[in-house]
């Protein structure tokens, strides 16, 4: 371990619990999230609404070239590939964040991501002109790369500019913007708006406007003060940024906190990314990152987001109703997420994520039962729709937004980008895998598709309950000490159990010795 483990957690000074949400901090958070995270949410959903249009586009492409669709490919395969290639792009983009964030800075990474997003939007806009399915798939891949960068760089930047008492709410604003992006894409994807054959290319390219908007504003944003002081050794610049963010002149307490973190992580600064991933002192955090993000994906949420309309169509609804049900579901999700944003710094991360996983694990079973019985009882189709909405709300209460917050809080400055990127990699990798697996399993096991996620939800609940501490209202150094304290307690418990086992073995040996020497004198058990 790099830090001395305190006997008890440090008391939090009242001044840290009442830092206000200043106007500069609020402005930066809103512009950044609704410019960058919004693009991520918009692109996450936008390809699902014009599904039939994309399939017709592929069909027309082959027809114009006077070729038949190869038997090994087919329209369904091309559309599925178009959907999941976005996740593969996200995986690639997430891996790019760590070297970019540590060399170009947090702000520079966001500028590069928006430049790529603008190029991607241009590619998507020309989809109806360039009649090549390879072109459409590549455009979607590039869009995924941009979203992968946004999904890691935005929470990384927000975590480092926010005061400790507001960090959870500010970071979950990114998820609020993602949800708004999903909702807007659902509305614009309706046939009455841009969901028509002539307009769907415009629907896919609208994020280019936001990318240009961000490219004008981001250069005026301040760099992360933690990055400036700890990684760039520019204390004066970090002090100026803190004065702007905190809207006050006296920021020496914040500067002192950064100096303490700087001293505490001297050894981590010299490590490469690979060394950090294999470092014994960071092993606990790395395991927590992997299992937190695995728990997020294994609730089955990506299966719902990818194939929600398909599921709704199988529940005795006509082809228009599923789209409106999806929009209403997104509104409920947004309202729930606003509640999480408001309460995460008071209720805490641990309570919310455990409640959310409990809801998801319960409704995995209920959804399976409802889908199985609705074949015989038609009105259960509406019950299934309600259960799916509650499932979505359970995911948003905890497993959706909370893991990103906890992951950013578990690492000190030099290794934080590594931890966030690892979380992003696991997120996008499992997103890609579950997107494909659900489609395959859904065809074979039908209504039991959700049931296969149930044991994974339970396992995630147990792991978080036993291993993830509460991190609200604590700075990054206190959280690291808390993790070290938990690890030390676990080691002490294991050592005491080992000593107890040795005592029992020795005691058992004493019991057997008299029996081996004589059969007339009974042995006396030890007390």
XYZ file of C-alpha atoms in Angstrom, residues 57-348:
292
model
C -31.315 1.295 -47.935
C -29.170 -1.819 -47.960
C -31.652 -3.568 -50.231
C -31.688 -0.632 -52.664
C -27.900 -0.490 -52.596
C -27.638 -4.068 -53.812
C -30.427 -3.473 -56.324
C -28.705 -0.417 -57.841
C -25.547 -2.466 -58.273
C -27.695 -5.226 -59.815
C -26.464 -7.704 -57.248
C -28.354 -10.066 -55.009
C -27.810 -9.960 -51.280
C -25.366 -12.767 -50.416
C -26.974 -15.633 -48.566
C -24.307 -15.506 -45.845
C -24.995 -11.821 -45.185
C -28.671 -10.898 -45.553
C -30.432 -7.748 -44.406
C -30.820 -8.889 -40.799
C -27.104 -9.542 -40.504
C -26.224 -6.149 -42.000
C -28.598 -4.315 -39.692
C -27.351 -6.217 -36.634
C -23.788 -5.437 -37.635
C -24.732 -1.762 -38.054
C -26.108 -1.748 -34.498
C -23.309 -3.599 -32.705
C -20.462 -1.991 -34.682
C -21.261 1.146 -32.701
C -20.249 -0.664 -29.496
C -17.051 -1.900 -31.121
C -16.245 1.705 -32.021
C -16.973 2.708 -28.437
C -14.488 0.113 -27.221
C -11.796 1.536 -29.510
C -12.604 5.092 -28.454
C -12.443 4.291 -24.738
C -8.939 2.854 -25.141
C -7.811 6.111 -26.746
C -8.791 8.254 -23.746
C -5.957 7.399 -21.348
C -3.005 8.459 -23.546
C -4.974 11.452 -24.851
C -6.054 12.645 -21.389
C -2.542 12.394 -19.929
C -0.824 14.104 -22.873
C -3.386 16.560 -24.299
C -5.209 17.143 -21.036
C -8.837 16.543 -20.158
C -10.064 19.570 -22.115
C -7.893 18.754 -25.131
C -9.336 15.231 -25.236
C -12.862 16.633 -25.401
C -11.903 19.003 -28.225
C -10.441 16.115 -30.255
C -13.546 14.009 -29.611
C -15.851 16.745 -30.902
C -13.721 17.203 -33.994
C -14.082 13.475 -34.714
C -17.813 13.733 -33.982
C -18.193 16.474 -36.601
C -16.376 14.337 -39.193
C -18.561 11.365 -38.252
C -21.731 13.434 -38.698
C -20.612 14.420 -42.216
C -20.047 10.755 -43.059
C -23.513 9.852 -41.764
C -25.111 12.708 -43.725
C -23.832 11.337 -47.029
C -25.212 7.854 -46.376
C -28.008 8.218 -48.920
C -25.590 9.458 -51.609
C -22.857 6.842 -51.223
C -24.727 3.611 -51.900
C -22.356 1.239 -50.117
C -23.290 -0.685 -47.003
C -19.606 -0.741 -46.060
C -19.716 3.063 -45.987
C -22.705 3.116 -43.630
C -21.114 0.592 -41.293
C -17.835 2.536 -41.231
C -19.718 5.749 -40.432
C -21.405 4.024 -37.516
C -18.039 2.694 -36.323
C -16.559 6.208 -36.355
C -19.579 7.505 -34.453
C -18.995 4.798 -31.839
C -15.355 5.858 -31.457
C -16.503 9.391 -30.622
C -19.060 8.123 -28.126
C -16.419 5.899 -26.514
C -14.219 8.953 -25.937
C -17.149 10.985 -24.587
C -18.232 8.207 -22.204
C -14.820 8.286 -20.474
C -13.566 11.856 -20.929
C -16.707 13.659 -19.705
C -16.960 11.909 -16.286
C -13.182 12.185 -15.889
C -13.302 15.961 -16.390
C -16.396 16.471 -14.219
C -14.965 14.403 -11.353
C -11.864 16.590 -11.235
C -13.557 20.006 -11.304
C -16.393 19.264 -8.843
C -16.186 19.855 -5.065
C -16.567 16.721 -2.990
C -20.075 17.514 -1.677
C -21.418 18.010 -5.241
C -19.331 15.463 -7.143
C -22.002 12.779 -7.421
C -24.712 15.115 -8.705
C -22.412 16.847 -11.184
C -21.144 13.546 -12.588
C -24.637 12.085 -12.980
C -25.568 15.156 -15.052
C -23.676 13.392 -17.835
C -26.151 10.510 -17.648
C -29.041 12.981 -17.628
C -27.735 14.399 -20.912
C -27.365 10.871 -22.327
C -31.003 10.147 -21.485
C -32.153 13.430 -23.034
C -30.199 12.490 -26.167
C -31.989 9.147 -26.307
C -35.365 10.851 -25.822
C -34.779 13.451 -28.553
C -33.630 10.789 -31.009
C -36.766 8.767 -30.252
C -39.019 11.765 -30.931
C -37.213 12.891 -34.084
C -37.173 9.293 -35.304
C -40.971 9.207 -35.590
C -42.317 9.137 -39.183
C -43.982 12.515 -38.592
C -40.552 14.143 -38.159
C -37.300 12.712 -39.569
C -38.097 9.003 -39.549
C -38.909 8.880 -43.247
C -37.003 7.476 -46.193
C -35.875 10.893 -47.428
C -34.954 12.389 -44.057
C -33.362 9.593 -42.068
C -29.824 10.545 -43.172
C -30.454 13.997 -41.643
C -31.578 12.257 -38.462
C -28.279 10.408 -38.280
C -26.148 13.512 -38.859
C -27.784 16.096 -36.565
C -25.113 15.695 -33.861
C -22.697 17.561 -36.132
C -24.377 20.821 -35.074
C -23.590 20.133 -31.414
C -20.036 19.141 -32.278
C -19.434 22.516 -33.989
C -21.010 24.289 -31.016
C -18.633 22.470 -28.651
C -15.600 23.228 -30.810
C -16.270 26.952 -30.393
C -16.841 26.814 -26.624
C -14.513 24.121 -25.272
C -11.250 26.051 -25.867
C -12.590 28.690 -23.443
C -13.186 26.089 -20.702
C -10.648 25.804 -17.862
C -8.418 22.748 -17.676
C -8.812 20.390 -14.727
C -7.034 21.980 -11.730
C -5.929 18.550 -10.530
C -4.342 17.831 -13.892
C -2.612 21.212 -13.890
C -1.107 20.939 -10.410
C -0.395 17.227 -9.985
C 0.492 16.206 -13.522
C 1.684 19.502 -15.040
C 3.148 21.083 -11.863
C 1.520 24.419 -12.708
C 0.286 25.508 -9.291
C -0.443 29.111 -10.235
C -2.647 28.104 -13.177
C -4.454 25.556 -10.993
C -5.077 28.275 -8.383
C -6.567 30.581 -11.011
C -8.861 27.831 -12.296
C -10.044 27.010 -8.760
C -10.829 30.663 -8.114
C -13.070 30.651 -11.186
C -14.753 27.322 -10.383
C -15.306 28.083 -6.680
C -16.148 31.769 -7.324
C -13.936 32.939 -4.457
C -10.417 34.219 -3.920
C -9.353 31.995 -1.021
C -8.744 28.518 -2.447
C -5.689 27.603 -0.377
C -7.503 24.722 1.326
C -8.224 23.173 -2.091
C -4.600 23.714 -3.118
C -3.405 22.028 0.075
C -5.660 19.040 -0.641
C -4.122 18.735 -4.109
C -0.616 18.883 -2.619
C -1.474 16.068 -0.191
C -2.770 13.936 -3.052
C 0.352 14.783 -5.053
C 2.609 13.526 -2.245
C 0.492 10.411 -1.630
C 0.788 9.133 -5.196
C 4.508 9.660 -5.830
C 5.025 6.007 -6.753
C 2.049 5.805 -9.133
C 3.266 8.748 -11.211
C 6.237 6.804 -12.515
C 4.137 3.830 -13.658
C 2.994 3.062 -17.166
C -0.622 2.133 -17.856
C 0.237 -1.573 -17.958
C 2.129 -1.357 -14.666
C -0.829 0.313 -12.995
C -3.137 -2.462 -14.165
C -0.817 -5.087 -12.665
C 0.258 -3.124 -9.572
C -0.446 -4.967 -6.322
C -1.372 -1.722 -4.553
C -4.089 -1.018 -7.133
C -5.338 -4.591 -7.470
C -8.390 -4.040 -5.280
C -9.487 -0.990 -7.288
C -8.959 -2.782 -10.603
C -11.112 -5.725 -9.510
C -13.827 -3.357 -8.295
C -13.817 -1.491 -11.639
C -14.236 -4.688 -13.662
C -17.009 -6.102 -11.495
C -18.861 -2.792 -11.150
C -19.054 -2.340 -14.912
C -19.862 -6.011 -15.415
C -22.739 -5.613 -12.956
C -23.947 -2.583 -14.899
C -24.099 -4.488 -18.189
C -25.325 -7.820 -16.808
C -28.580 -6.353 -15.570
C -29.752 -6.922 -19.154
C -30.213 -3.226 -19.870
C -28.453 -3.243 -23.223
C -30.757 -5.981 -24.449
C -33.693 -3.708 -23.573
C -32.178 -0.643 -25.256
C -31.192 -2.487 -28.420
C -34.370 -4.490 -28.942
C -37.105 -2.718 -26.943
C -39.389 -2.205 -29.933
C -39.005 -5.826 -30.999
C -40.016 -6.945 -27.515
C -42.997 -4.580 -27.471
C -44.181 -5.846 -30.863
C -44.349 -9.380 -29.522
C -46.796 -8.333 -26.816
C -49.919 -7.909 -28.946
C -49.216 -4.272 -29.889
C -49.407 -2.777 -33.369
C -46.311 -1.391 -35.074
C -46.848 2.254 -33.970
C -47.477 1.756 -30.254
C -43.991 0.449 -29.335
C -42.368 3.712 -30.397
C -44.639 5.795 -28.211
C -44.188 3.386 -25.311
C -40.402 3.765 -25.691
C -40.746 7.552 -25.578
C -42.872 7.401 -22.431
C -40.361 5.001 -20.872
C -37.546 7.454 -21.577
C -39.518 10.265 -19.905
C -39.955 8.168 -16.761
C -36.257 7.258 -16.872
C -35.316 10.940 -17.159
C -37.463 11.896 -14.161
C -35.943 9.086 -12.107
C -32.456 10.138 -13.105
C -33.150 13.715 -12.010
C -34.109 12.315 -8.601
C -30.832 10.363 -8.477
C -28.890 13.492 -9.441
C -30.554 15.414 -6.615
C -30.153 12.728 -3.938
C -26.887 10.923 -4.723
C -24.808 13.203 -2.493
C -27.213 12.821 0.427
C -28.431 9.206 0.175
C -25.036 7.967 -0.994
